[in-house]
PDB file of C-alpha atoms in Angstrom:
ATOM      1  CA  MET A   1     143.323  92.092 111.264  1.00  0.00           C
ATOM      2  CA  ALA A   2     139.601  91.458 111.233  1.00  0.00           C
ATOM      3  CA  LEU A   3     138.319  88.393 109.399  1.00  0.00           C
ATOM      4  CA  PRO A   4     135.893  88.744 106.467  1.00  0.00           C
ATOM      5  CA  SER A   5     132.197  87.945 106.910  1.00  0.00           C
ATOM      6  CA  ARG A   6     129.639  86.917 104.373  1.00  0.00           C
ATOM      7  CA  ALA A   7     125.828  87.400 104.399  1.00  0.00           C
ATOM      8  CA  ARG A   8     123.951  84.168 105.110  1.00  0.00           C
ATOM      9  CA  VAL A   9     121.313  85.099 102.586  1.00  0.00           C
ATOM     10  CA  TYR A  10     121.255  86.929  99.259  1.00  0.00           C
ATOM     11  CA  ALA A  11     125.053  87.109  99.307  1.00  0.00           C
ATOM     12  CA  ASP A  12     125.671  86.885  95.570  1.00  0.00           C
ATOM     13  CA  ILE A  13     122.758  88.901  94.196  1.00  0.00           C
ATOM     14  CA  ASN A  14     124.872  91.639  92.653  1.00  0.00           C
ATOM     15  CA  SER A  15     127.462  89.241  91.109  1.00  0.00           C
ATOM     16  CA  HIS A  16     124.576  87.685  89.188  1.00  0.00           C
ATOM     17  CA  LYS A  17     123.307  91.044  87.976  1.00  0.00           C
ATOM     18  CA  PRO A  18     124.690  93.054  85.025  1.00  0.00           C
ATOM     19  CA  ARG A  19     127.239  95.649  85.981  1.00  0.00           C
ATOM     20  CA  GLU A  20     124.934  98.581  85.208  1.00  0.00           C
ATOM     21  CA  TYR A  21     122.546  97.274  87.921  1.00  0.00           C
ATOM     22  CA  TRP A  22     124.971  98.140  90.757  1.00  0.00           C
ATOM     23  CA  ASP A  23     127.662 100.374  89.147  1.00  0.00           C
ATOM     24  CA  TYR A  24     125.905 103.627  90.138  1.00  0.00           C
ATOM     25  CA  GLU A  25     129.050 105.736  89.516  1.00  0.00           C
ATOM     26  CA  SER A  26     128.665 105.096  85.752  1.00  0.00           C
ATOM     27  CA  TYR A  27     124.970 105.775  85.838  1.00  0.00           C
ATOM     28  CA  VAL A  28     123.632 108.670  83.703  1.00  0.00           C
ATOM     29  CA  VAL A  29     120.647 110.364  85.287  1.00  0.00           C
ATOM     30  CA  ASP A  30     117.778 111.445  82.999  1.00  0.00           C
ATOM     31  CA  TRP A  31     116.671 114.705  84.568  1.00  0.00           C
ATOM     32  CA  GLY A  32     113.055 115.931  84.047  1.00  0.00           C
ATOM     33  CA  GLN A  33     111.331 119.332  84.396  1.00  0.00           C
ATOM     34  CA  GLN A  34     110.807 120.830  87.809  1.00  0.00           C
ATOM     35  CA  ASP A  35     108.100 123.153  86.418  1.00  0.00           C
ATOM     36  CA  ASP A  36     105.631 120.301  86.620  1.00  0.00           C
ATOM     37  CA  TYR A  37     105.669 120.425  90.424  1.00  0.00           C
ATOM     38  CA  GLN A  38     104.335 123.180  92.726  1.00  0.00           C
ATOM     39  CA  LEU A  39     105.509 123.201  96.297  1.00  0.00           C
ATOM     40  CA  VAL A  40     102.653 123.413  98.854  1.00  0.00           C
ATOM     41  CA  ARG A  41     104.270 123.204 102.332  1.00  0.00           C
ATOM     42  CA  LYS A  42     107.476 122.061 103.999  1.00  0.00           C
ATOM     43  CA  LEU A  43     107.221 118.665 105.684  1.00  0.00           C
ATOM     44  CA  GLY A  44     110.692 118.453 107.170  1.00  0.00           C
ATOM     45  CA  ARG A  45     114.453 118.673 106.707  1.00  0.00           C
ATOM     46  CA  GLY A  46     117.304 116.261 107.186  1.00  0.00           C
ATOM     47  CA  LYS A  47     121.063 116.412 107.007  1.00  0.00           C
ATOM     48  CA  TYR A  48     121.013 115.970 103.245  1.00  0.00           C
ATOM     49  CA  SER A  49     117.713 117.337 102.070  1.00  0.00           C
ATOM     50  CA  GLU A  50     114.508 119.403 102.534  1.00  0.00           C
ATOM     51  CA  VAL A  51     111.193 117.708 101.987  1.00  0.00           C
ATOM     52  CA  PHE A  52     107.978 119.351 100.706  1.00  0.00           C
ATOM     53  CA  GLU A  53     104.449 118.315  99.989  1.00  0.00           C
ATOM     54  CA  ALA A  54     103.740 119.324  96.377  1.00  0.00           C
ATOM     55  CA  ILE A  55     101.208 119.107  93.547  1.00  0.00           C
ATOM     56  CA  ASN A  56     102.011 117.604  90.163  1.00  0.00           C
ATOM     57  CA  VAL A  57     100.387 120.305  87.968  1.00  0.00           C
ATOM     58  CA  THR A  58     100.059 117.880  85.020  1.00  0.00           C
ATOM     59  CA  ASN A  59      97.554 115.710  86.828  1.00  0.00           C
ATOM     60  CA  ASN A  60      96.759 117.597  90.058  1.00  0.00           C
ATOM     61  CA  GLU A  61      97.973 114.750  92.226  1.00  0.00           C
ATOM     62  CA  LYS A  62      99.734 115.212  95.583  1.00  0.00           C
ATOM     63  CA  CYS A  63     103.351 114.163  95.665  1.00  0.00           C
ATOM     64  CA  VAL A  64     106.467 114.676  97.847  1.00  0.00           C
ATOM     65  CA  VAL A  65     109.487 116.615  96.647  1.00  0.00           C
ATOM     66  CA  LYS A  66     112.896 115.949  98.241  1.00  0.00           C
ATOM     67  CA  ILE A  67     115.284 118.812  97.400  1.00  0.00           C
ATOM     68  CA  LEU A  68     118.837 117.583  97.827  1.00  0.00           C
ATOM     69  CA  LYS A  69     121.451 119.676  99.573  1.00  0.00           C
ATOM     70  CA  PRO A  70     124.894 119.937  97.969  1.00  0.00           C
ATOM     71  CA  VAL A  71     126.477 116.511  98.249  1.00  0.00           C
ATOM     72  CA  LYS A  72     128.792 114.418  96.071  1.00  0.00           C
ATOM     73  CA  LYS A  73     127.289 113.504  92.738  1.00  0.00           C
ATOM     74  CA  LYS A  74     128.164 109.925  93.515  1.00  0.00           C
ATOM     75  CA  LYS A  75     125.826 109.873  96.520  1.00  0.00           C
ATOM     76  CA  ILE A  76     122.917 111.322  94.524  1.00  0.00           C
ATOM     77  CA  LYS A  77     123.481 108.765  91.762  1.00  0.00           C
ATOM     78  CA  ARG A  78     123.521 105.935  94.251  1.00  0.00           C
ATOM     79  CA  GLU A  79     120.230 107.011  95.823  1.00  0.00           C
ATOM     80  CA  ILE A  80     118.511 107.371  92.441  1.00  0.00           C
ATOM     81  CA  LYS A  81     119.908 104.095  91.016  1.00  0.00           C
ATOM     82  CA  ILE A  82     118.746 102.160  94.149  1.00  0.00           C
ATOM     83  CA  LEU A  83     115.272 103.740  94.045  1.00  0.00           C
ATOM     84  CA  GLU A  84     114.951 102.899  90.376  1.00  0.00           C
ATOM     85  CA  ASN A  85     116.040  99.342  90.998  1.00  0.00           C
ATOM     86  CA  LEU A  86     113.526  98.920  93.815  1.00  0.00           C
ATOM     87  CA  ARG A  87     110.666 100.762  92.044  1.00  0.00           C
ATOM     88  CA  GLY A  88     107.436  98.760  92.478  1.00  0.00           C
ATOM     89  CA  GLY A  89     108.884  96.688  95.339  1.00  0.00           C
ATOM     90  CA  THR A  90     106.693  95.688  98.315  1.00  0.00           C
ATOM     91  CA  ASN A  91     106.203  98.643 100.653  1.00  0.00           C
ATOM     92  CA  ILE A  92     109.089 100.650  99.085  1.00  0.00           C
ATOM     93  CA  ILE A  93     108.411 104.351  98.535  1.00  0.00           C
ATOM     94  CA  THR A  94     107.874 104.935  94.779  1.00  0.00           C
ATOM     95  CA  LEU A  95     110.273 107.362  93.015  1.00  0.00           C
ATOM     96  CA  GLN A  96     108.095 109.029  90.372  1.00  0.00           C
ATOM     97  CA  ALA A  97     110.660 111.337  88.759  1.00  0.00           C
ATOM     98  CA  VAL A  98     114.011 113.074  89.154  1.00  0.00           C
ATOM     99  CA  VAL A  99     114.181 116.767  88.244  1.00  0.00           C
ATOM    100  CA  LYS A 100     116.581 119.740  88.345  1.00  0.00           C
ATOM    101  CA  ASP A 101     115.763 123.397  88.948  1.00  0.00           C
ATOM    102  CA  PRO A 102     116.435 125.083  85.578  1.00  0.00           C
ATOM    103  CA  VAL A 103     118.262 128.001  87.157  1.00  0.00           C
ATOM    104  CA  SER A 104     120.055 126.727  90.322  1.00  0.00           C
ATOM    105  CA  ARG A 105     120.527 123.211  88.902  1.00  0.00           C
ATOM    106  CA  THR A 106     119.556 121.857  92.320  1.00  0.00           C
ATOM    107  CA  PRO A 107     118.494 118.235  92.031  1.00  0.00           C
ATOM    108  CA  ALA A 108     115.154 117.020  93.476  1.00  0.00           C
ATOM    109  CA  LEU A 109     113.474 113.607  93.814  1.00  0.00           C
ATOM    110  CA  ILE A 110     109.731 113.222  93.317  1.00  0.00           C
ATOM    111  CA  PHE A 111     107.917 110.568  95.384  1.00  0.00           C
ATOM    112  CA  GLU A 112     104.419 109.209  95.873  1.00  0.00           C
ATOM    113  CA  HIS A 113     102.546 110.978  98.670  1.00  0.00           C
ATOM    114  CA  VAL A 114     101.869 109.060 101.949  1.00  0.00           C
ATOM    115  CA  ASN A 115      99.418 110.455 104.525  1.00  0.00           C
ATOM    116  CA  ASN A 116     101.824 109.802 107.423  1.00  0.00           C
ATOM    117  CA  THR A 117     101.132 109.643 111.135  1.00  0.00           C
ATOM    118  CA  ASP A 118     104.167 110.480 113.283  1.00  0.00           C
ATOM    119  CA  PHE A 119     105.497 107.229 114.694  1.00  0.00           C
ATOM    120  CA  LYS A 120     106.327 108.697 118.131  1.00  0.00           C
ATOM    121  CA  GLN A 121     102.619 109.433 118.577  1.00  0.00           C
ATOM    122  CA  LEU A 122     101.388 106.417 116.735  1.00  0.00           C
ATOM    123  CA  TYR A 123     103.296 103.673 118.530  1.00  0.00           C
ATOM    124  CA  GLN A 124     101.827 104.642 121.858  1.00  0.00           C
ATOM    125  CA  THR A 125      98.350 103.773 120.532  1.00  0.00           C
ATOM    126  CA  LEU A 126      99.120 100.602 118.554  1.00  0.00           C
ATOM    127  CA  THR A 127      97.485  97.361 119.512  1.00  0.00           C
ATOM    128  CA  ASP A 128      99.328  94.023 119.613  1.00  0.00           C
ATOM    129  CA  TYR A 129      97.780  93.182 116.252  1.00  0.00           C
ATOM    130  CA  ASP A 130      98.835  96.574 114.784  1.00  0.00           C
ATOM    131  CA  ILE A 131     102.411  96.014 115.858  1.00  0.00           C
ATOM    132  CA  ARG A 132     102.550  92.619 114.268  1.00  0.00           C
ATOM    133  CA  ASN A 133     100.911  93.901 111.100  1.00  0.00           C
ATOM    134  CA  TYR A 134     103.226  96.864 110.556  1.00  0.00           C
ATOM    135  CA  LEU A 135     106.338  94.993 111.471  1.00  0.00           C
ATOM    136  CA  TYR A 136     105.409  92.224 109.013  1.00  0.00           C
ATOM    137  CA  GLU A 137     104.943  94.927 106.351  1.00  0.00           C
ATOM    138  CA  LEU A 138     108.314  96.463 107.218  1.00  0.00           C
ATOM    139  CA  LEU A 139     109.923  92.991 107.077  1.00  0.00           C
ATOM    140  CA  LYS A 140     108.465  92.528 103.613  1.00  0.00           C
ATOM    141  CA  ALA A 141     110.067  95.818 102.502  1.00  0.00           C
ATOM    142  CA  LEU A 142     113.424  94.766 103.922  1.00  0.00           C
ATOM    143  CA  ASP A 143     113.238  91.267 102.475  1.00  0.00           C
ATOM    144  CA  TYR A 144     112.524  92.811  99.099  1.00  0.00           C
ATOM    145  CA  CYS A 145     115.482  95.258  99.101  1.00  0.00           C
ATOM    146  CA  HIS A 146     117.789  92.592 100.488  1.00  0.00           C
ATOM    147  CA  SER A 147     116.682  90.128  97.800  1.00  0.00           C
ATOM    148  CA  MET A 148     117.656  92.852  95.300  1.00  0.00           C
ATOM    149  CA  GLY A 149     121.199  93.084  96.796  1.00  0.00           C
ATOM    150  CA  ILE A 150     120.579  96.320  98.662  1.00  0.00           C
ATOM    151  CA  MET A 151     121.033  97.303 102.354  1.00  0.00           C
ATOM    152  CA  HIS A 152     118.998 100.278 103.604  1.00  0.00           C
ATOM    153  CA  ARG A 153     121.390 101.202 106.433  1.00  0.00           C
ATOM    154  CA  ASP A 154     119.110 103.737 108.104  1.00  0.00           C
ATOM    155  CA  VAL A 155     116.048 101.874 109.364  1.00  0.00           C
ATOM    156  CA  LYS A 156     114.374 103.881 112.089  1.00  0.00           C
ATOM    157  CA  PRO A 157     110.843 105.110 112.875  1.00  0.00           C
ATOM    158  CA  HIS A 158     111.451 108.387 111.173  1.00  0.00           C
ATOM    159  CA  ASN A 159     112.018 106.527 107.826  1.00  0.00           C
ATOM    160  CA  VAL A 160     108.883 104.395 108.117  1.00  0.00           C
ATOM    161  CA  MET A 161     105.785 106.145 106.804  1.00  0.00           C
ATOM    162  CA  ILE A 162     102.506 104.804 108.107  1.00  0.00           C
ATOM    163  CA  ASP A 163      99.112 105.823 106.805  1.00  0.00           C
ATOM    164  CA  HIS A 164      97.181 104.301 109.668  1.00  0.00           C
ATOM    165  CA  GLU A 165      93.760 104.940 108.216  1.00  0.00           C
ATOM    166  CA  ASN A 166      94.578 102.862 105.132  1.00  0.00           C
ATOM    167  CA  ARG A 167      96.997 100.562 106.961  1.00  0.00           C
ATOM    168  CA  LYS A 168      99.671 101.398 104.416  1.00  0.00           C
ATOM    169  CA  LEU A 169     103.428 101.337 105.221  1.00  0.00           C
ATOM    170  CA  ARG A 170     106.319 102.684 103.151  1.00  0.00           C
ATOM    171  CA  LEU A 171     110.061 102.447 103.824  1.00  0.00           C
ATOM    172  CA  ILE A 172     111.566 105.849 102.839  1.00  0.00           C
ATOM    173  CA  ASP A 173     114.914 107.697 102.686  1.00  0.00           C
ATOM    174  CA  TRP A 174     117.271 105.547 100.686  1.00  0.00           C
ATOM    175  CA  GLY A 175     120.079 108.171 100.848  1.00  0.00           C
ATOM    176  CA  LEU A 176     122.393 105.869 102.892  1.00  0.00           C
ATOM    177  CA  ALA A 177     121.418 102.640 101.085  1.00  0.00           C
ATOM    178  CA  GLU A 178     124.228 100.699  99.426  1.00  0.00           C
ATOM    179  CA  PHE A 179     124.721  97.597  97.229  1.00  0.00           C
ATOM    180  CA  TYR A 180     125.948  94.535  99.060  1.00  0.00           C
ATOM    181  CA  HIS A 181     129.137  92.846  97.782  1.00  0.00           C
ATOM    182  CA  PRO A 182     130.628  90.056 100.020  1.00  0.00           C
ATOM    183  CA  GLY A 183     133.897  91.058 101.673  1.00  0.00           C
ATOM    184  CA  GLN A 184     133.535  94.810 100.745  1.00  0.00           C
ATOM    185  CA  GLU A 185     134.489  97.181 103.543  1.00  0.00           C
ATOM    186  CA  TYR A 186     131.770  99.779 104.194  1.00  0.00           C
ATOM    187  CA  ASN A 187     131.576 103.039 106.059  1.00  0.00           C
ATOM    188  CA  VAL A 188     130.477 102.394 109.696  1.00  0.00           C
ATOM    189  CA  ARG A 189     129.120 105.968 109.985  1.00  0.00           C
ATOM    190  CA  VAL A 190     125.631 104.921 108.889  1.00  0.00           C
ATOM    191  CA  ALA A 191     122.315 104.475 110.678  1.00  0.00           C
ATOM    192  CA  SER A 192     121.190 106.635 113.621  1.00  0.00           C
ATOM    193  CA  ARG A 193     122.829 105.942 117.004  1.00  0.00           C
ATOM    194  CA  TYR A 194     119.929 104.243 118.737  1.00  0.00           C
ATOM    195  CA  PHE A 195     119.546 101.889 115.822  1.00  0.00           C
ATOM    196  CA  LYS A 196     123.146 101.067 115.113  1.00  0.00           C
ATOM    197  CA  GLY A 197     124.013  97.354 115.215  1.00  0.00           C
ATOM    198  CA  PRO A 198     127.039  96.234 117.311  1.00  0.00           C
ATOM    199  CA  GLU A 199     129.184  95.772 114.191  1.00  0.00           C
ATOM    200  CA  LEU A 200     128.988  99.536 113.530  1.00  0.00           C
ATOM    201  CA  LEU A 201     129.832 100.345 117.155  1.00  0.00           C
ATOM    202  CA  VAL A 202     132.916  98.151 117.097  1.00  0.00           C
ATOM    203  CA  ASP A 203     134.002  99.552 113.656  1.00  0.00           C
ATOM    204  CA  TYR A 204     133.604  96.248 111.767  1.00  0.00           C
ATOM    205  CA  GLN A 205     133.334  97.251 108.130  1.00  0.00           C
ATOM    206  CA  MET A 206     132.449  93.955 106.451  1.00  0.00           C
ATOM    207  CA  TYR A 207     128.867  94.033 107.593  1.00  0.00           C
ATOM    208  CA  ASP A 208     125.831  92.950 105.559  1.00  0.00           C
ATOM    209  CA  TYR A 209     121.988  93.073 105.424  1.00  0.00           C
ATOM    210  CA  SER A 210     121.715  91.917 109.070  1.00  0.00           C
ATOM    211  CA  LEU A 211     122.536  95.528 109.916  1.00  0.00           C
ATOM    212  CA  ASP A 212     118.928  96.438 108.934  1.00  0.00           C
ATOM    213  CA  MET A 213     117.526  93.548 111.003  1.00  0.00           C
ATOM    214  CA  TRP A 214     119.155  94.881 114.098  1.00  0.00           C
ATOM    215  CA  SER A 215     117.544  98.268 113.550  1.00  0.00           C
ATOM    216  CA  LEU A 216     114.186  96.575 112.981  1.00  0.00           C
ATOM    217  CA  GLY A 217     114.686  94.676 116.274  1.00  0.00           C
ATOM    218  CA  CYS A 218     115.251  97.972 118.092  1.00  0.00           C
ATOM    219  CA  MET A 219     111.954  99.257 116.670  1.00  0.00           C
ATOM    220  CA  LEU A 220     110.175  96.035 117.670  1.00  0.00           C
ATOM    221  CA  ALA A 221     111.517  96.299 121.250  1.00  0.00           C
ATOM    222  CA  SER A 222     110.461  99.931 121.505  1.00  0.00           C
ATOM    223  CA  MET A 223     106.911  99.125 120.382  1.00  0.00           C
ATOM    224  CA  ILE A 224     106.488  96.135 122.707  1.00  0.00           C
ATOM    225  CA  PHE A 225     108.056  97.771 125.797  1.00  0.00           C
ATOM    226  CA  ARG A 226     106.732 101.256 124.988  1.00  0.00           C
ATOM    227  CA  LYS A 227     110.228 102.681 125.405  1.00  0.00           C
ATOM    228  CA  GLU A 228     111.419 104.923 122.634  1.00  0.00           C
ATOM    229  CA  PRO A 229     114.354 104.568 121.872  1.00  0.00           C
ATOM    230  CA  PHE A 230     114.888 101.106 123.411  1.00  0.00           C
ATOM    231  CA  PHE A 231     118.715 101.423 123.633  1.00  0.00           C
ATOM    232  CA  HIS A 232     119.321 105.043 124.661  1.00  0.00           C
ATOM    233  CA  GLY A 233     123.085 105.642 124.523  1.00  0.00           C
ATOM    234  CA  HIS A 234     124.607 109.103 125.033  1.00  0.00           C
ATOM    235  CA  ASP A 235     127.346 108.424 122.458  1.00  0.00           C
ATOM    236  CA  ASN A 236     128.520 105.545 120.308  1.00  0.00           C
ATOM    237  CA  TYR A 237     130.486 103.992 123.197  1.00  0.00           C
ATOM    238  CA  ASP A 238     127.655 104.230 125.676  1.00  0.00           C
ATOM    239  CA  GLN A 239     125.377 102.747 122.970  1.00  0.00           C
ATOM    240  CA  LEU A 240     127.237  99.460 122.978  1.00  0.00           C
ATOM    241  CA  VAL A 241     127.229  99.450 126.769  1.00  0.00           C
ATOM    242  CA  ARG A 242     123.428  99.872 126.814  1.00  0.00           C
ATOM    243  CA  ILE A 243     123.094  96.928 124.409  1.00  0.00           C
ATOM    244  CA  ALA A 244     125.488  94.778 126.513  1.00  0.00           C
ATOM    245  CA  LYS A 245     123.569  95.609 129.680  1.00  0.00           C
ATOM    246  CA  VAL A 246     120.415  94.105 128.160  1.00  0.00           C
ATOM    247  CA  LEU A 247     121.858  91.207 126.089  1.00  0.00           C
ATOM    248  CA  GLY A 248     124.958  90.441 128.128  1.00  0.00           C
ATOM    249  CA  THR A 249     128.648  90.717 127.171  1.00  0.00           C
ATOM    250  CA  GLU A 250     129.310  86.963 126.654  1.00  0.00           C
ATOM    251  CA  GLU A 251     127.920  86.783 123.088  1.00  0.00           C
ATOM    252  CA  LEU A 252     129.538  90.105 122.260  1.00  0.00           C
ATOM    253  CA  PHE A 253     132.957  88.734 123.193  1.00  0.00           C
ATOM    254  CA  ILE A 254     132.381  85.531 121.269  1.00  0.00           C
ATOM    255  CA  TYR A 255     131.483  87.618 118.211  1.00  0.00           C
ATOM    256  CA  LEU A 256     134.606  89.793 118.555  1.00  0.00           C
ATOM    257  CA  GLU A 257     136.784  86.725 118.866  1.00  0.00           C
ATOM    258  CA  LYS A 258     135.172  84.992 115.941  1.00  0.00           C
ATOM    259  CA  TYR A 259     135.969  87.863 113.569  1.00  0.00           C
ATOM    260  CA  HIS A 260     139.221  88.923 115.268  1.00  0.00           C
ATOM    261  CA  ILE A 261     137.795  92.367 115.972  1.00  0.00           C
ATOM    262  CA  GLU A 262     139.992  94.607 118.174  1.00  0.00           C
ATOM    263  CA  LEU A 263     137.902  96.585 120.632  1.00  0.00           C
ATOM    264  CA  ASP A 264     138.699 100.292 121.150  1.00  0.00           C
ATOM    265  CA  PRO A 265     140.532 100.582 124.512  1.00  0.00           C
ATOM    266  CA  ARG A 266     137.773 102.959 125.755  1.00  0.00           C
ATOM    267  CA  PHE A 267     135.466  99.995 125.893  1.00  0.00           C
ATOM    268  CA  HIS A 268     137.654  97.938 128.277  1.00  0.00           C
ATOM    269  CA  ASP A 269     136.856 100.116 131.285  1.00  0.00           C
ATOM    270  CA  ILE A 270     133.156 100.289 130.596  1.00  0.00           C
ATOM    271  CA  LEU A 271     132.489  96.703 129.455  1.00  0.00           C
ATOM    272  CA  GLY A 272     134.956  95.052 131.938  1.00  0.00           C
TER     273      GLY A 272
END
């Protein structure tokens, strides 16, 4: 039986907030009109959504529309509640409105527009100063959400928008974000493989904000060493092996012992 863990910082934020702050299941969404937004072009698609550049016809301003694919209402409510709680926070993408298509009832989220440069192309050209600048801005975004009792759980280059011309950074895609409550067991099927912390790879469910710091560390390493991704595992097992090959197994085993974490037998052959 694994031992519980507790965040070293911001552990009790949500216990000091009113219930409606974190109880997203009881949240009632105030849906607006989709007619105010005209889609211009498709920017991309993910597992849970399709994203478009759009125009707000009421003021002629560019915005981004994220049309959600059919998922549990609970997940949609969680994303909206978190975005509303974080609105105005340092380097957090601004949620401008939530709307529903009048006919299909498909929900969509309206965000501020960021003139983004693709990270995979950008990071090749960044100077030492640029790297420090953008990582500091990303750290400010993470410190802000953590100080508000929220883990992002999907930090990766794809979710960091950088307008290099204006030196503006925004942390986006809060679809996997969750409220932190000490001792709560969370789903380990979060974050993208190359950015998953060891706790996810060994199925330890009582993780905390430090999950996001690992992902940030992976981005930092990839920028410094110009190797994207930095830990390139073929599957979740190989991912932990790649990490251990760089950082050693000694501290991994100390960690497993400390929290009484049982390692999947498949690891014994590959980690020794």
